[in-house]
CSV table of C-alpha atoms in Angstrom, one decimal:
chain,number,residue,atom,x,y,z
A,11,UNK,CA,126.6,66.1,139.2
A,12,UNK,CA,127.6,67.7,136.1
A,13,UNK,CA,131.2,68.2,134.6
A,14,UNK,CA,132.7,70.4,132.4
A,15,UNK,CA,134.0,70.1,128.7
A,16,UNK,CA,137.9,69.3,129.2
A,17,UNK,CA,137.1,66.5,131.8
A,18,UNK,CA,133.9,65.3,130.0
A,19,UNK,CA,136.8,64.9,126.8
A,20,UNK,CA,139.3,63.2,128.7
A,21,UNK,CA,136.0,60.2,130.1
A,22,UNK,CA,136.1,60.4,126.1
A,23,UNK,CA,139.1,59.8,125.3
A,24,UNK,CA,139.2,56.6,127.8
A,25,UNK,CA,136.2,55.4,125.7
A,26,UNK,CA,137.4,55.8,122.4
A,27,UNK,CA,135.6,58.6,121.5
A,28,UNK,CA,137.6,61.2,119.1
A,29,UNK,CA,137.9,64.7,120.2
A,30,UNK,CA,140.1,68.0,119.8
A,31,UNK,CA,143.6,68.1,121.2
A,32,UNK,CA,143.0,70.7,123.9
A,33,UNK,CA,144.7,71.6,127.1
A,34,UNK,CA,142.6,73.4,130.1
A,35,UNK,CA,144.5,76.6,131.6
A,36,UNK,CA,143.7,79.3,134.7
A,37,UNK,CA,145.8,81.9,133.5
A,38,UNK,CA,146.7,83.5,130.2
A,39,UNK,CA,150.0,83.2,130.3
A,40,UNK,CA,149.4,79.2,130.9
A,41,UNK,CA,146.8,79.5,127.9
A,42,UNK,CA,149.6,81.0,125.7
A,43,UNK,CA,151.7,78.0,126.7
A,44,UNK,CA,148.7,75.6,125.6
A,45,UNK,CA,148.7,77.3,122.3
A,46,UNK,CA,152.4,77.0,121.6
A,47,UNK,CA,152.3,73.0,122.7
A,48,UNK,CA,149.2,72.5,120.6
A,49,UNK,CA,151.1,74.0,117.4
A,50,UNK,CA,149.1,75.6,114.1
A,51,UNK,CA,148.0,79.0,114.0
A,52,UNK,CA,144.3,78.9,114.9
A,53,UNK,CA,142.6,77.4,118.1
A,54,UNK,CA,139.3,77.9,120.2
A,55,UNK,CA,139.1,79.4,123.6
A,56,UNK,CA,136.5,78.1,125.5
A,57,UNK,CA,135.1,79.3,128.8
A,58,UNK,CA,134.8,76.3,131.2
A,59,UNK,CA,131.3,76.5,133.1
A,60,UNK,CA,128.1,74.4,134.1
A,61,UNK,CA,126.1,75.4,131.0
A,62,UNK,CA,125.1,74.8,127.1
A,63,UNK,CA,124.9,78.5,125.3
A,64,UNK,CA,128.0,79.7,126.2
A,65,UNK,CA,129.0,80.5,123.0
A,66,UNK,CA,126.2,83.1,122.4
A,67,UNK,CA,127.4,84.5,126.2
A,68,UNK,CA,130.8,85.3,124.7
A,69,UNK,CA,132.1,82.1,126.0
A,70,UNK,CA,133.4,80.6,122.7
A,71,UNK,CA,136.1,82.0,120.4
A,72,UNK,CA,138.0,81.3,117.3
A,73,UNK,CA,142.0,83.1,117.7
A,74,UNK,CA,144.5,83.2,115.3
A,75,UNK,CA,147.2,84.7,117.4
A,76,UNK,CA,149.0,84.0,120.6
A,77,UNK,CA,147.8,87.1,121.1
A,78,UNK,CA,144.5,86.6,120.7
A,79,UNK,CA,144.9,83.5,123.1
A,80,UNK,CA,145.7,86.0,125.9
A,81,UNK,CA,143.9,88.4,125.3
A,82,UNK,CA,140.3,86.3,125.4
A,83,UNK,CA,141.5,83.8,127.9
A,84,UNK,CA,142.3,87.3,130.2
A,85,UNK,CA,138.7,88.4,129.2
A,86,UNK,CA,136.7,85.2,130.0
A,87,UNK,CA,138.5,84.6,133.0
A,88,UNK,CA,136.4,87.8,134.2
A,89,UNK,CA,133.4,86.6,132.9
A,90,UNK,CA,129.8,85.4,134.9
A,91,UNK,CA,128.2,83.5,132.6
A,92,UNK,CA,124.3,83.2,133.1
A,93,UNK,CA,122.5,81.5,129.8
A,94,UNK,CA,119.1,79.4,129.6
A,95,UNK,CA,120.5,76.6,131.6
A,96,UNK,CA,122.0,78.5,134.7
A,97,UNK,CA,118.6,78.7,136.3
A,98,UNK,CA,119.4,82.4,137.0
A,99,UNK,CA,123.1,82.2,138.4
A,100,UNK,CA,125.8,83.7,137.1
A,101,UNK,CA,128.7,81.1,136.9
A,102,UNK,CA,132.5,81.9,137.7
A,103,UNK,CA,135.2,81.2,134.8
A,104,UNK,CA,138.0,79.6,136.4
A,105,UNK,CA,139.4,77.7,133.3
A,106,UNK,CA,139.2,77.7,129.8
A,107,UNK,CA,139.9,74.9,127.3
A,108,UNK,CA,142.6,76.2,124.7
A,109,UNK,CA,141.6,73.8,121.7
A,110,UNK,CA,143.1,72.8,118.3
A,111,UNK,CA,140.9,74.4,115.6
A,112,UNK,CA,138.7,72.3,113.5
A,113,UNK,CA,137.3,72.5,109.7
A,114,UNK,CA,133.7,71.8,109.9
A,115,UNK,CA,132.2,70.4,107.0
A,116,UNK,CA,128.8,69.7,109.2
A,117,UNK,CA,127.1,69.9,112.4
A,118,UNK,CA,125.4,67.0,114.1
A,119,UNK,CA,123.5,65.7,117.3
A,120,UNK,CA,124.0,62.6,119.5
A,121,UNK,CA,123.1,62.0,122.9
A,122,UNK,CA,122.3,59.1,125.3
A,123,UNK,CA,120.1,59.2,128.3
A,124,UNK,CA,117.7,57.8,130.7
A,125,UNK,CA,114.7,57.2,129.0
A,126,UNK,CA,112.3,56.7,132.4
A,127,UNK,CA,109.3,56.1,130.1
A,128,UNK,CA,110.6,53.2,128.1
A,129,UNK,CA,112.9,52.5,131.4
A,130,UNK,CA,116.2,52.2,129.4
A,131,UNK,CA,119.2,54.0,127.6
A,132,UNK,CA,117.8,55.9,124.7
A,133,UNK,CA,119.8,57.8,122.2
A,134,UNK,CA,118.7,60.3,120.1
A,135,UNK,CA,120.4,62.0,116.9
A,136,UNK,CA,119.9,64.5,114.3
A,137,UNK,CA,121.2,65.8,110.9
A,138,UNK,CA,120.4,69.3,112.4
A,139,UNK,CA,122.6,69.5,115.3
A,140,UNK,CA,124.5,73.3,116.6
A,141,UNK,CA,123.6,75.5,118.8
A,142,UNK,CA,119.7,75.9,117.6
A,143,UNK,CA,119.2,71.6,118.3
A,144,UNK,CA,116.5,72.9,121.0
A,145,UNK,CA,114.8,75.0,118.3
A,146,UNK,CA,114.4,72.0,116.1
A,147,UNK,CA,113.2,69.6,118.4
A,148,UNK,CA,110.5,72.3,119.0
A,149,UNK,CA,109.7,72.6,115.0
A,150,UNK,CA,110.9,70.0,113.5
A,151,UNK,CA,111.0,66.6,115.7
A,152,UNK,CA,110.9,64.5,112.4
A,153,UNK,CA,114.6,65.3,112.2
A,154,UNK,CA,115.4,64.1,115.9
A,155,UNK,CA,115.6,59.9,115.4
A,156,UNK,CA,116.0,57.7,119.1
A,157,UNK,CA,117.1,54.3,119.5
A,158,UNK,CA,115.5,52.5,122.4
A,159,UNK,CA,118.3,50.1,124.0
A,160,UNK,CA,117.5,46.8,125.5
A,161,UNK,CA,118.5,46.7,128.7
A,162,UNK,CA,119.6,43.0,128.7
A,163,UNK,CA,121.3,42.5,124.9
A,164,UNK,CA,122.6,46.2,125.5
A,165,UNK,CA,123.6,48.3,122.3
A,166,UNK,CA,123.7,46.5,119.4
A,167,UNK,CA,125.7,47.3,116.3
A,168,UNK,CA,122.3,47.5,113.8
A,169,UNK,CA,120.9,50.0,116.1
A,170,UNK,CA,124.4,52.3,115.3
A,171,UNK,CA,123.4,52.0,111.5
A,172,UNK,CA,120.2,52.6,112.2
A,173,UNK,CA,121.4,56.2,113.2
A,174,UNK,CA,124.2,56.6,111.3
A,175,UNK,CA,122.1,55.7,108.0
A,176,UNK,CA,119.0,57.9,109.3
A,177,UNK,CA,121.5,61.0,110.1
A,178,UNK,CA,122.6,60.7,106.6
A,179,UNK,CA,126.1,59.6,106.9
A,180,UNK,CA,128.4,57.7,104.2
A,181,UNK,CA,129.4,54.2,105.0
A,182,UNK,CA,132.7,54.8,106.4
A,183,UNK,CA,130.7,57.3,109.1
A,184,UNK,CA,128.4,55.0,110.0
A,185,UNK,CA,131.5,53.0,111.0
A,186,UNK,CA,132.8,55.4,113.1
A,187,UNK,CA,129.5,56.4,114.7
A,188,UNK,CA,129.0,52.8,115.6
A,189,UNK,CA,132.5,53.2,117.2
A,190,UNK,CA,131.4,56.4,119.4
A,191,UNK,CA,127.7,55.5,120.2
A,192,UNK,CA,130.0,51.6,121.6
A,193,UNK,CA,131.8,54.7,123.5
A,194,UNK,CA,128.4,56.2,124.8
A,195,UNK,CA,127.4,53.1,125.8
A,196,UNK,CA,130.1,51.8,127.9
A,197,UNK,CA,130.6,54.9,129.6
A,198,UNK,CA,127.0,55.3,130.4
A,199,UNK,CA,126.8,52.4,132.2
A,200,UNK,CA,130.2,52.5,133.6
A,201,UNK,CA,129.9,55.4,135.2
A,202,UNK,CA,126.4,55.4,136.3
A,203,UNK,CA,125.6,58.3,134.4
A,204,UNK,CA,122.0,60.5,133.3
A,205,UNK,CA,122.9,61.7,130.5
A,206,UNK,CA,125.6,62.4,127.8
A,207,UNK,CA,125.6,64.8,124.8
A,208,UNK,CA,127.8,65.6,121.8
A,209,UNK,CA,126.8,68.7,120.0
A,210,UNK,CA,128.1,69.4,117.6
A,211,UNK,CA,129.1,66.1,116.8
A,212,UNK,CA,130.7,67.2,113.7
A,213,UNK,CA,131.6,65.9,110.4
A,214,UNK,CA,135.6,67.5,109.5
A,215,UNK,CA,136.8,68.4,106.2
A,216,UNK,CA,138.4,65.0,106.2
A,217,UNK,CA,134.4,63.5,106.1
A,218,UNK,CA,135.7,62.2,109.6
A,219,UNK,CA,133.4,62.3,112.9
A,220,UNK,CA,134.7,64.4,115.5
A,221,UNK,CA,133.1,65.4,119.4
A,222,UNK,CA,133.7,69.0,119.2
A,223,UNK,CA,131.8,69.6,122.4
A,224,UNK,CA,131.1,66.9,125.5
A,225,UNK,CA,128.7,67.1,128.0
A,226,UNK,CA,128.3,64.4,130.8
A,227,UNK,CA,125.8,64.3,133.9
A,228,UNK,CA,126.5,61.8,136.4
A,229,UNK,CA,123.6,60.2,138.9
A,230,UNK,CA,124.5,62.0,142.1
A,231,UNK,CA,123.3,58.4,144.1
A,232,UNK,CA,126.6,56.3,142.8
A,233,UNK,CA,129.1,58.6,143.4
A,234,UNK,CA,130.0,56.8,146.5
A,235,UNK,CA,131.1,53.7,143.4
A,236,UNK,CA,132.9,56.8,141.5
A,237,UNK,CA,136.0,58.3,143.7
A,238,UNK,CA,137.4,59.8,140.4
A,239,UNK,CA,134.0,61.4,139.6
A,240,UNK,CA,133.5,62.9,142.8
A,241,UNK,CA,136.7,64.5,142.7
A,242,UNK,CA,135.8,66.0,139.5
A,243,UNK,CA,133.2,68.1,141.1
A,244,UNK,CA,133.2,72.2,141.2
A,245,UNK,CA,131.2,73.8,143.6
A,246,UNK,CA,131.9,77.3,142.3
A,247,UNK,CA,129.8,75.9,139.4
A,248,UNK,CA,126.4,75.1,142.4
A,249,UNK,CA,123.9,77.3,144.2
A,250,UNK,CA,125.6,77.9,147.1
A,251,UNK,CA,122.8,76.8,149.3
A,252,UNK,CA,122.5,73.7,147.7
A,253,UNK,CA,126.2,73.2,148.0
A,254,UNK,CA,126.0,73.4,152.0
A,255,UNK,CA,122.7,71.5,151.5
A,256,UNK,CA,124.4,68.7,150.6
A,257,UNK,CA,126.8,68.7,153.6
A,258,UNK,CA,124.3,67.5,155.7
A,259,UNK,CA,122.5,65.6,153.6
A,260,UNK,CA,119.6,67.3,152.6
A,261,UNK,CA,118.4,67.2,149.3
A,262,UNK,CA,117.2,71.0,148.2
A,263,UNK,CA,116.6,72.9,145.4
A,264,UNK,CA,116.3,76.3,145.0
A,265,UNK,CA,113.5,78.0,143.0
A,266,UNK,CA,111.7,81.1,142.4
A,267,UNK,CA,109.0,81.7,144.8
A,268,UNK,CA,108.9,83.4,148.1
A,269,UNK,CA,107.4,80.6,150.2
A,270,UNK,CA,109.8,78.2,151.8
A,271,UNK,CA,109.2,74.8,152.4
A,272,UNK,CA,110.6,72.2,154.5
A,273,UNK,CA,109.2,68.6,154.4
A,274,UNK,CA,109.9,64.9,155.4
A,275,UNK,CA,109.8,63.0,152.2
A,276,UNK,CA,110.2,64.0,148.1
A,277,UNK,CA,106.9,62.5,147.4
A,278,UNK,CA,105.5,64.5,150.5
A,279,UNK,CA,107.6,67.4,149.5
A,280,UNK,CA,106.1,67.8,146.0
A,281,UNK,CA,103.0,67.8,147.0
A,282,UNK,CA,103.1,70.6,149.3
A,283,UNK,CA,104.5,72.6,146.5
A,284,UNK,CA,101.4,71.5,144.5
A,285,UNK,CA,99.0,72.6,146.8
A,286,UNK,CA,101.0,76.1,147.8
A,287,UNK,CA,100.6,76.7,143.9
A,288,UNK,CA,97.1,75.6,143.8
A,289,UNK,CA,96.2,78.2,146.5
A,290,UNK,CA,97.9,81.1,144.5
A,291,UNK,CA,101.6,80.9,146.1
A,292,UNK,CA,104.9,79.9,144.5
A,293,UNK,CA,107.2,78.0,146.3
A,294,UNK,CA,110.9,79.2,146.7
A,295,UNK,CA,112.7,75.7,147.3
A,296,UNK,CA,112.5,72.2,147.1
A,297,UNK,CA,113.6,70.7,150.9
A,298,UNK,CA,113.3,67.3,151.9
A,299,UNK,CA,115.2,66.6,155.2
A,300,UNK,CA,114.6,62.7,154.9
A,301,UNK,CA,112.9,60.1,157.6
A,302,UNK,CA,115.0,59.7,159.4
A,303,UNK,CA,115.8,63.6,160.9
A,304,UNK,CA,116.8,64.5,164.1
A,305,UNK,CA,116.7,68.2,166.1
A,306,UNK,CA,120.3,69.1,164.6
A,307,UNK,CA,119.3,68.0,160.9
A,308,UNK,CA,116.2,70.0,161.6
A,309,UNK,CA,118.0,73.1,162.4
A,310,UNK,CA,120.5,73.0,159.9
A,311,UNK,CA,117.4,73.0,157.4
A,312,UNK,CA,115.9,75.8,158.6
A,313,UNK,CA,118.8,77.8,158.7
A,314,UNK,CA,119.6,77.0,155.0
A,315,UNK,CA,116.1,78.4,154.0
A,316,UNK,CA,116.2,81.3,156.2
A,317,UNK,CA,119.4,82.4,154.0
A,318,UNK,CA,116.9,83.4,151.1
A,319,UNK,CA,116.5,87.2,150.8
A,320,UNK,CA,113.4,85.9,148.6
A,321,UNK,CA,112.0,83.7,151.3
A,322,UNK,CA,108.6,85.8,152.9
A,323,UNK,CA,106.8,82.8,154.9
A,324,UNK,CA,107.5,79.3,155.8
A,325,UNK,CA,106.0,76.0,155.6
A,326,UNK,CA,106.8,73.1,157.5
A,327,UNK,CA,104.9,69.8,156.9
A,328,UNK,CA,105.7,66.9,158.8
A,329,UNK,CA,104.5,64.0,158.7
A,330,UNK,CA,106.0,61.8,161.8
A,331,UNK,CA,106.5,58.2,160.8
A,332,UNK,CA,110.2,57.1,161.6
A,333,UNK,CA,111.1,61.1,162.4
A,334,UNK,CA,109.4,61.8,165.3
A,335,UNK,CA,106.9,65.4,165.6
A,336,UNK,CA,108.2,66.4,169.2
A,337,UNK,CA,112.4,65.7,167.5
A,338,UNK,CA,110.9,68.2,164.5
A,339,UNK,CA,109.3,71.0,167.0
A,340,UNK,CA,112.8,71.0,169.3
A,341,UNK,CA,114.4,71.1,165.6
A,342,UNK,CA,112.1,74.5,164.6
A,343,UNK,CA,112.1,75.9,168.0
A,344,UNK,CA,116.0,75.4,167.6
A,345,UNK,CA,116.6,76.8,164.5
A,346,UNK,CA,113.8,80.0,165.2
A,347,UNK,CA,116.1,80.8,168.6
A,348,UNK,CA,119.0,80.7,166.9
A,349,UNK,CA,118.4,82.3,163.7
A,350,UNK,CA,116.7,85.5,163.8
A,351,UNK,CA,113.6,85.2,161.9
A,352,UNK,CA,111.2,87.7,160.8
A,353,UNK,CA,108.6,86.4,158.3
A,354,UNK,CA,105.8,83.8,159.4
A,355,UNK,CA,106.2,80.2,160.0
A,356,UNK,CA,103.3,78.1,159.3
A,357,UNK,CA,103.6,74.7,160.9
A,358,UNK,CA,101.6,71.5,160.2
A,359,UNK,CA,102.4,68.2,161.9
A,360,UNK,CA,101.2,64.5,162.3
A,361,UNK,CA,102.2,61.7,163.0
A,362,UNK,CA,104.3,59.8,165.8
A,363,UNK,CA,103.9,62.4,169.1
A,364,UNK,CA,102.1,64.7,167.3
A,365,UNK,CA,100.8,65.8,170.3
A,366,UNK,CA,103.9,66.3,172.3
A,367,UNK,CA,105.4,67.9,169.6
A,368,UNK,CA,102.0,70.6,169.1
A,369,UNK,CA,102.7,71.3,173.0
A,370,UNK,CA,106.4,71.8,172.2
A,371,UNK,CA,105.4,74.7,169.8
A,372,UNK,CA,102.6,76.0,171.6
A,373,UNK,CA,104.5,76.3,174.8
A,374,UNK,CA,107.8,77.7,173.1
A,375,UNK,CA,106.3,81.5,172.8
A,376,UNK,CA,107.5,81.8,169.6
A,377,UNK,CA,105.1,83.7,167.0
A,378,UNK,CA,104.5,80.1,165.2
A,379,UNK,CA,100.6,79.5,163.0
A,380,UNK,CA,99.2,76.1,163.3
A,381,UNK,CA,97.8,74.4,160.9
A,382,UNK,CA,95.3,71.4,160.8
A,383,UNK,CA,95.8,69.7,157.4
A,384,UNK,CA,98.2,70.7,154.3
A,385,UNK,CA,95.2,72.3,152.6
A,386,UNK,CA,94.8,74.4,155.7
A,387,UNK,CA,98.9,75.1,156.0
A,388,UNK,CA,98.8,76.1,152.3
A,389,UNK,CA,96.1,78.8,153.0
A,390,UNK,CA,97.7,80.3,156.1
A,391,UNK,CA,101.3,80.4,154.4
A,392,UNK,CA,99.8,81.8,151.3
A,393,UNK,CA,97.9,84.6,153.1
A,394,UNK,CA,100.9,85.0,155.5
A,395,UNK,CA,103.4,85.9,152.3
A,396,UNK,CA,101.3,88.6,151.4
């Protein structure tokens, strides 16, 4: 689950980490009204979506009127915003963070996540943080430095210096990074999150450390621990069809292919996606309807794939353990009656009833292709999309 800026700031703020003054708003005239509590006579408008490279998507800007306040708050609230990171969507503006101004001095990167190589929390920094940090971890990883934390003693304060002293920064910074990477930590764990960034992380004219910018994932599993997260969530801000998706439970994730798939099992799942691309197809989602599926859940799946304008053929691989084939055939036959459906559907099953279930199908006179092995289900679905 991802958040945006002005409530990733205010998880800050809990933790001790310093940030802008900066009030969210949904209108102008409530963005003017930010402006005037805020005081001075320069802040930032920022557009409040799911997605780093706003700011070259007209999503940042520095004002220095009230003016100016209303005028670009009226502007991005009109806004889709589709960078690098949207996967192709194009993401409503429904807030915007009016911010107090800062004097930058210098940019830098921090960030903690889950490191599932080293199977702990890992941060990572950099001298060279802004909006090109992706450029310089592709050119220039020397400048990227990553303290592996023990999972049992936690963060310790020499790893902080380690970073602070390696990013460059003057005692009395290296003090206060130790004081936001404590932060980091706490509210990593806390919360259960995947990942948190600060970039920039900057350095003020006051050679004080500021998070100008806050990013926070959360692990979608231990919501159900985090009330206050979950109500944090903005579904404007999802694919649509993942959003209903996750209604009933499904875990799905839309990609770019034409070939829909619909499996029992993530491990099961990605390799039918390896073996559609092996045979020369691309897949156009990621479905895993669990073990544990009944007729209804079955249904609802197909009728979530079936939305997909992109979606030319269909593959369903089942293999029966706990889910029963004959419950996954009344599922499909189900769905097909109900939904009309005009591209091929390519079924493979085994498993528990596999036979009952292959009778279901064959006897339903619906236009359905069997298939004998995944290999086999690959080839006809692949042939069948074009």
């Amino acid at each position: 689950m991802n958040f945006h800026e002005y409530q990733a700031k205010e998880l800050f703020a809990e933790y001790g980490i310093p940030v802008p003054a900066g009030i969210v708003a949904n209108t102008p005239l409530a963005a003017v009204e930010a402006a005037r509590e805020l005081g001075g006579n320069m802040w930032v408008v920022k557009a409040q979506v799911h997605a780093g490279g706003r700011g070259k998507a007209g999503g940042v800007k520095l004002v220095h009127s009230l003016d100016e306040v209303r005028a670009e708050t009226e502007r991005m609230l009109e806004l889709k915003i589709s960078t690098y990171q949207t996967a192709g969507l194009e993401l409503p503006v429904d807030n915007v963070l009016i911010a107090e101004a800062s004097d930058i001095e210098s940019e830098l990167y921090l960030s903690a996540l889950v490191d599932r190589v080293n199977r702990c929390i890992t941060f990572m920094g950099s001298a060279a943080g802004g909006v090109d940090i992706e450029q310089v971890a592709a050119t220039t990883p020397e400048k990227i430095f990553t303290i592996k934390v023990d999972n049992t003693a936690g963060l310790q304060p020499f790893q902080s210096r380690q970073m602070g002293f390696g990013m460059g920064l003057s005692a009395i910074q290296v003090r206060q990074l130790g004081t936001i990477m404590s932060g980091m930590y706490r509210l990593f764990c806390d919360k259960d999150l995947s990942i948190i960034e600060i970039n920039p992380l900057i350095i003020d004219k006051q050679q004080n450390l500021l998070a100008l910018d806050a990013k926070i994932n959360a692990d979608d599993n231990a919501l159900f621990r985090h009330k206050d997260l979950a109500a944090m969530r903005d579904e404007a801000q999802e694919d649509p069809t993942e959003v209903a998706a996750s209604k009933h439970d499904l875990n799905y994730i839309t990609l770019d292919g034409n070939i829909a798939c619909m499996v029992n099992g993530a491990g099961l799942a990605m390799a039918t996606m390896d073996v559609i691309k092996l045979n020369g197809g691309d897949p156009a989602n990621f479905l895993d309807v669990g073990g544990g599926s009944d007729a209804e859940r079955v249904s609802e799946a197909f009728k979530l794939i079936l939305a997909s304008d992109q979606v030319e053929a269909i593959l369903v691989n089942i293999f029966g353990g706990i889910v029963r084939c004959d419950e996954i055939a009344q599922g499909i036959i189900q769905a097909v009656r109900e939904v009309s459906v005009d591209v091929p559907v390519v079924v493979r099953l085994e498993g528990t009833n596999v036979e009952k279930g292959r009778q279901l199908l064959g006897e339903s006179g619906l236009s359905i292709i069997s298939a004998t092995d995944l290999n086999d289900a690959a080839k006809k679905v692949v042939a069948a999309a074009a």
